[in-house]
Tab-separated table of C-alpha atoms in Angstrom:
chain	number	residue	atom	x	y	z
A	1	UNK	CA	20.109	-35.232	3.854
A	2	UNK	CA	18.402	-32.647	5.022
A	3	UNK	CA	18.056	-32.005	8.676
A	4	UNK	CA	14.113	-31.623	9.527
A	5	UNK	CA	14.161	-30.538	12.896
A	6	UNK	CA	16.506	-27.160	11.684
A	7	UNK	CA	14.781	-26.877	8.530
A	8	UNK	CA	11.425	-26.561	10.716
A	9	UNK	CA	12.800	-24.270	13.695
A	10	UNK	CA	14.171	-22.390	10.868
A	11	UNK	CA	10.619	-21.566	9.177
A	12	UNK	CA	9.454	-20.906	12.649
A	13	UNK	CA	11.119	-18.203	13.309
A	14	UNK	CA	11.480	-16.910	9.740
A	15	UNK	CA	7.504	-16.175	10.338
A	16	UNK	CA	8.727	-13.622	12.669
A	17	UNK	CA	10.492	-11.677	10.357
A	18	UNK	CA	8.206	-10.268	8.224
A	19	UNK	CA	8.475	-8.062	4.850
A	20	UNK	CA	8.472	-4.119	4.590
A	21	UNK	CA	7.185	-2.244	2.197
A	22	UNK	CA	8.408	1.159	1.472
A	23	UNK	CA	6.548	3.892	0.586
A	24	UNK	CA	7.810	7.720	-0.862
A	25	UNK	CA	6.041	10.784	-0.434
A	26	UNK	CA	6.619	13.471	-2.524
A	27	UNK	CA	5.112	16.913	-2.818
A	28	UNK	CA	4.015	16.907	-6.749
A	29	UNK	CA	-0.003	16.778	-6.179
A	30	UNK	CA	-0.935	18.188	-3.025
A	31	UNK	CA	-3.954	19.713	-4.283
A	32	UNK	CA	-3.100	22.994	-1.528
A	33	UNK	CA	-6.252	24.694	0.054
A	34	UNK	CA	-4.867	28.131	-0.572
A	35	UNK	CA	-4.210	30.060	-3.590
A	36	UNK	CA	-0.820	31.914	-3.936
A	37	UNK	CA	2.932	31.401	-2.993
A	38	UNK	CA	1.852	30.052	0.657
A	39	UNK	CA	-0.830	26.901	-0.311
A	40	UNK	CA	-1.371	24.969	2.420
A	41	UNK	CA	-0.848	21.225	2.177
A	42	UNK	CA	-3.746	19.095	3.267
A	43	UNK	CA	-3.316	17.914	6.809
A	44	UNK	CA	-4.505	14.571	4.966
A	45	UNK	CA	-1.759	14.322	2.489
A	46	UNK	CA	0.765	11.304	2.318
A	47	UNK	CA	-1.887	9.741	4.453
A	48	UNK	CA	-2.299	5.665	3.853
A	49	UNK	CA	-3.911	2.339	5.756
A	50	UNK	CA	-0.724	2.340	7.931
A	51	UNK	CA	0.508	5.625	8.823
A	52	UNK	CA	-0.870	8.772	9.577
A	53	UNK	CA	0.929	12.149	8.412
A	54	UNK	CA	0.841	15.306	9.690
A	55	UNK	CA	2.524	18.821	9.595
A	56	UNK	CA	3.191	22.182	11.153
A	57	UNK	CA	5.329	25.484	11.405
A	58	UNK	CA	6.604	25.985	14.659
A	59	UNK	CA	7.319	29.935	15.796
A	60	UNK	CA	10.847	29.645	17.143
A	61	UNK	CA	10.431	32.202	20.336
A	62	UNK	CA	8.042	29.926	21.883
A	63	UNK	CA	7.473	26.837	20.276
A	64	UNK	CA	3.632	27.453	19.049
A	65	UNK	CA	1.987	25.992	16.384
A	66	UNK	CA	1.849	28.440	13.570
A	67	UNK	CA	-1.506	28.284	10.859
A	68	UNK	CA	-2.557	25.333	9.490
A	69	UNK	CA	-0.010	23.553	8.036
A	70	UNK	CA	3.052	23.883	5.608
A	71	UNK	CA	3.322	25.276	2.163
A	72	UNK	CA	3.963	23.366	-1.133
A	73	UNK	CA	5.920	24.366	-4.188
A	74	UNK	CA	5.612	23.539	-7.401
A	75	UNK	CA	8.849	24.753	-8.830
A	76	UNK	CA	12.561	24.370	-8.343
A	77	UNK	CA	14.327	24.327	-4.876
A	78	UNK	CA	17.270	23.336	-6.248
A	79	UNK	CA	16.837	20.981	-8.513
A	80	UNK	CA	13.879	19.053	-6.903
A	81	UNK	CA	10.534	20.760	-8.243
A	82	UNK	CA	7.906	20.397	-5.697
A	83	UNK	CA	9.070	20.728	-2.326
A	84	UNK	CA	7.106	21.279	1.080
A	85	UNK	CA	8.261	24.105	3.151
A	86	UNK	CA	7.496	26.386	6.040
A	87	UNK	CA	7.916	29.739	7.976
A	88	UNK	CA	7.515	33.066	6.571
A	89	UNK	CA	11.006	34.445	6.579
A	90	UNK	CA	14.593	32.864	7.137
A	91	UNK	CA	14.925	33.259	11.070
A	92	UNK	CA	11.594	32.907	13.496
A	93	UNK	CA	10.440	29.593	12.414
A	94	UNK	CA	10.831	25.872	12.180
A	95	UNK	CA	8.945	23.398	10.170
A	96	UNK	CA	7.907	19.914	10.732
A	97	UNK	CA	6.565	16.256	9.647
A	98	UNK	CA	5.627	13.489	12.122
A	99	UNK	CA	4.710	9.669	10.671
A	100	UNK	CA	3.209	8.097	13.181
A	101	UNK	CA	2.443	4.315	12.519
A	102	UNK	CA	-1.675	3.269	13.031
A	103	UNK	CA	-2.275	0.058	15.596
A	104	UNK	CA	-0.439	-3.094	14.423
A	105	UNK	CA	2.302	-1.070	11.896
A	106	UNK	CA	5.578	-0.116	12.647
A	107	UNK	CA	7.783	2.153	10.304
A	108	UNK	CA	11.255	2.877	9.949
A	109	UNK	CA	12.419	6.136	8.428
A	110	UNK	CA	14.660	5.492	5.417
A	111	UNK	CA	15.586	8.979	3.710
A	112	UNK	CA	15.285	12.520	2.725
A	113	UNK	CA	16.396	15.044	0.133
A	114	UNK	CA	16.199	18.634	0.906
A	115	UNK	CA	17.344	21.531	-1.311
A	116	UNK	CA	17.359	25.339	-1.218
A	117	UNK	CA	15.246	28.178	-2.995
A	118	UNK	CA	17.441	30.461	-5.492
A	119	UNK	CA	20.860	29.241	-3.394
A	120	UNK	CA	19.864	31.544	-0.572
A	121	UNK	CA	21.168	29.307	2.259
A	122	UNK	CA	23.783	26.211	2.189
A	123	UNK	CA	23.156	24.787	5.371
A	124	UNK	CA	19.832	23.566	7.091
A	125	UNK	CA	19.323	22.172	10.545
A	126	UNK	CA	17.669	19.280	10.266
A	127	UNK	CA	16.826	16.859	13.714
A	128	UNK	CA	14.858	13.867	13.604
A	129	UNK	CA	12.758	12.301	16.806
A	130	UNK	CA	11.300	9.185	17.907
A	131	UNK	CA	7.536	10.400	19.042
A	132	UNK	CA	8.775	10.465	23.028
A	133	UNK	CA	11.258	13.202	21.584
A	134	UNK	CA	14.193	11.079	21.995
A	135	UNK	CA	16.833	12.695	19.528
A	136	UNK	CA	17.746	10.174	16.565
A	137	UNK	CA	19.559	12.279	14.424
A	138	UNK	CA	20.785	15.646	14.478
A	139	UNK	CA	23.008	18.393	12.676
A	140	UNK	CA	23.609	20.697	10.013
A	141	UNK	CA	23.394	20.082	6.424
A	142	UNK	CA	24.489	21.337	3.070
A	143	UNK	CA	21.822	21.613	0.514
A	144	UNK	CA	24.548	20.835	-1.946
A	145	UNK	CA	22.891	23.814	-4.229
A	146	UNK	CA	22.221	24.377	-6.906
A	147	UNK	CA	21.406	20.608	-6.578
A	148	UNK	CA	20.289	18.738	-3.542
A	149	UNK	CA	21.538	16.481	-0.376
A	150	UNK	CA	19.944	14.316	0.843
A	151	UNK	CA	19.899	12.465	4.258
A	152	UNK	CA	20.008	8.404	4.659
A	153	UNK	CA	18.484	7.636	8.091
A	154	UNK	CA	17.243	3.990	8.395
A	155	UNK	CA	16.399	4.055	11.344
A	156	UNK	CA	15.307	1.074	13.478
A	157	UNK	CA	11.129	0.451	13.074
A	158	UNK	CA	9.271	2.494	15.078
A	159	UNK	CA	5.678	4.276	16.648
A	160	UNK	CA	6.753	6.993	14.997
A	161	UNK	CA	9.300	9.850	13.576
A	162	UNK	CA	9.130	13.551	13.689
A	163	UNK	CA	11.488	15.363	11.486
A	164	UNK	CA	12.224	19.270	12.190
A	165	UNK	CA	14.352	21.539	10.184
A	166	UNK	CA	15.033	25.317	10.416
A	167	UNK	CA	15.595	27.670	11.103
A	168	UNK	CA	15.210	28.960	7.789
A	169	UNK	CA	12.503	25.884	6.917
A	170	UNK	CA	11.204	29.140	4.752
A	171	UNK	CA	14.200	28.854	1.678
A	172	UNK	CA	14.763	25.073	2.676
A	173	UNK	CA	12.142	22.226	1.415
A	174	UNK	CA	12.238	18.804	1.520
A	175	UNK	CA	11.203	16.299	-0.827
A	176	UNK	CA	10.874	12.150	-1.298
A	177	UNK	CA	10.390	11.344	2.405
A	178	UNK	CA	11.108	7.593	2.013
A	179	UNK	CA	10.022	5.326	4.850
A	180	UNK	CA	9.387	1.510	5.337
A	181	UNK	CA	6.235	0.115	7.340
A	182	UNK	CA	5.769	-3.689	8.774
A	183	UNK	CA	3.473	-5.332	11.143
A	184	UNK	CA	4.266	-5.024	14.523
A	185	UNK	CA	3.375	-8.680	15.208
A	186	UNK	CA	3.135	-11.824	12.696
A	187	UNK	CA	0.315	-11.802	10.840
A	188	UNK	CA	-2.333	-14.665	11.629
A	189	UNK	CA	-1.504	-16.329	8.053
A	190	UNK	CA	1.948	-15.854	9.508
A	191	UNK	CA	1.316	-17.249	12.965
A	192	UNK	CA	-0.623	-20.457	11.375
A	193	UNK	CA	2.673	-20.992	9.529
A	194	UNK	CA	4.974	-20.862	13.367
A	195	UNK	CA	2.259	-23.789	14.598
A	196	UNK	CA	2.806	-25.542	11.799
A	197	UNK	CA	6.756	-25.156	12.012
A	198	UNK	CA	6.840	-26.111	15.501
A	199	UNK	CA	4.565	-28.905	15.386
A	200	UNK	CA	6.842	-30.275	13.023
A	201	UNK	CA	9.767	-29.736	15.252
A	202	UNK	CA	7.938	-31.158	17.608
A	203	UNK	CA	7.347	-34.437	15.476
A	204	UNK	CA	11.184	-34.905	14.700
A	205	UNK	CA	11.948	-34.277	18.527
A	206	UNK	CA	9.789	-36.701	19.276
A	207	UNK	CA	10.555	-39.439	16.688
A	208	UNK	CA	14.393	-39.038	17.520
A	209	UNK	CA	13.466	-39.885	21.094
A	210	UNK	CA	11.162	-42.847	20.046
A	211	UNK	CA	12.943	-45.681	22.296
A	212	UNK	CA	14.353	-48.541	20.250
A	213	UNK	CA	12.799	-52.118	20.301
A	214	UNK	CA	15.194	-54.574	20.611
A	215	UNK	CA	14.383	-58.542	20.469
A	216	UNK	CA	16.344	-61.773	22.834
């Protein structure tokens, strides 16, 4: 026999737990604003309903913002073809991404790959940040070329992520930035579901407390 008063706690709180989607971004149809090697990537791109992407190259002296944006490329960086990357040579700049979830969304970071142009470089810095700049993941990577790495983060659902690589962003790209989003609260479909779970907890409570009638 089923037990009613579990079986309706239990749908109460499953309401709180609500699905993810995941979403990839990848860097085949940017539509770049620029002609040449260098096209810059719409600050718009990878854009959506629940999170808002944007990019920039950082110069590494000072930490400025650097043009408009980062670069796209069409062909191989290993053995990814179309990549977004950054700088203009291997050693004075950084790239980077930031997801930040809109009102009501939160998004957890799931994975990367990242490869390197004609096997120039092996290893990449790569550091990933929760939007106060608290540090979620950091190191050095192999670009495993002539293929690819890539880096499995899942990290806890968030505001936000910022990923950073470089130096060196220039012959390093990264591709397939994989991420999950889900509502910050329940949904009102959601939270009509919890009333009705816990009215019907409510019910059994109150039936199993019912006093019994007894006659003389």
């Amino acid at each position: 026999m089923i037990n009613l008063k579990l079986a309706a706690g239990g749908l109460a709180l499953s309401m709180l737990a609500l699905p993810a989607s995941a979403t990839v971004i990848d860097f085949t149809n940017t539509n770049c604003t620029s002609a040449g090697v260098n096209c810059v990537i719409p600050q718009t791109y990878g854009d959506t309903a629940d999170v808002d992407v944007s990019h920039r190259i950082i110069q590494k002296s000072n930490g400025k913002t650097v043009g408009a944006g980062l670069f796209d490329y069409k062909q191989k960086y290993g053995d990814l073809t179309g990549v977004v990357y950054g700088g203009y040579d291997m050693t004075n700049y950084l790239s980077e991404i930031t997801l930040t979830a809109k009102t009501g969304r939160l998004l957890s970071l799931t994975s990367f790959d990242f490869a390197t142009f004609g096997g120039r470089s092996s290893t990449v810095p790569i550091k990933v940040f929760d939007l106060d700049g608290n540090l979620l993941n950091g190191g050095s990577y192999n670009t495993n070329s002539p293929k690819h790495g890539t880096l499995a983060l899942n990290t806890s659902f968030l505001s936000g992520v910022v990923i950073r690589w470089g130096p060196d962003s220039y012959n390093v790209g990264l591709d397939n930035i994989t991420y999950s989003v889900k509502s910050a609260a329940p949904e009102p479909t959601s939270w009509a579901m919890m009333v009705v779970g816990f009215g019907a907890l409510g019910w059994t409570t109150r039936r199993q407390r019912k006093p019994a009638v007894s006659f003389t």
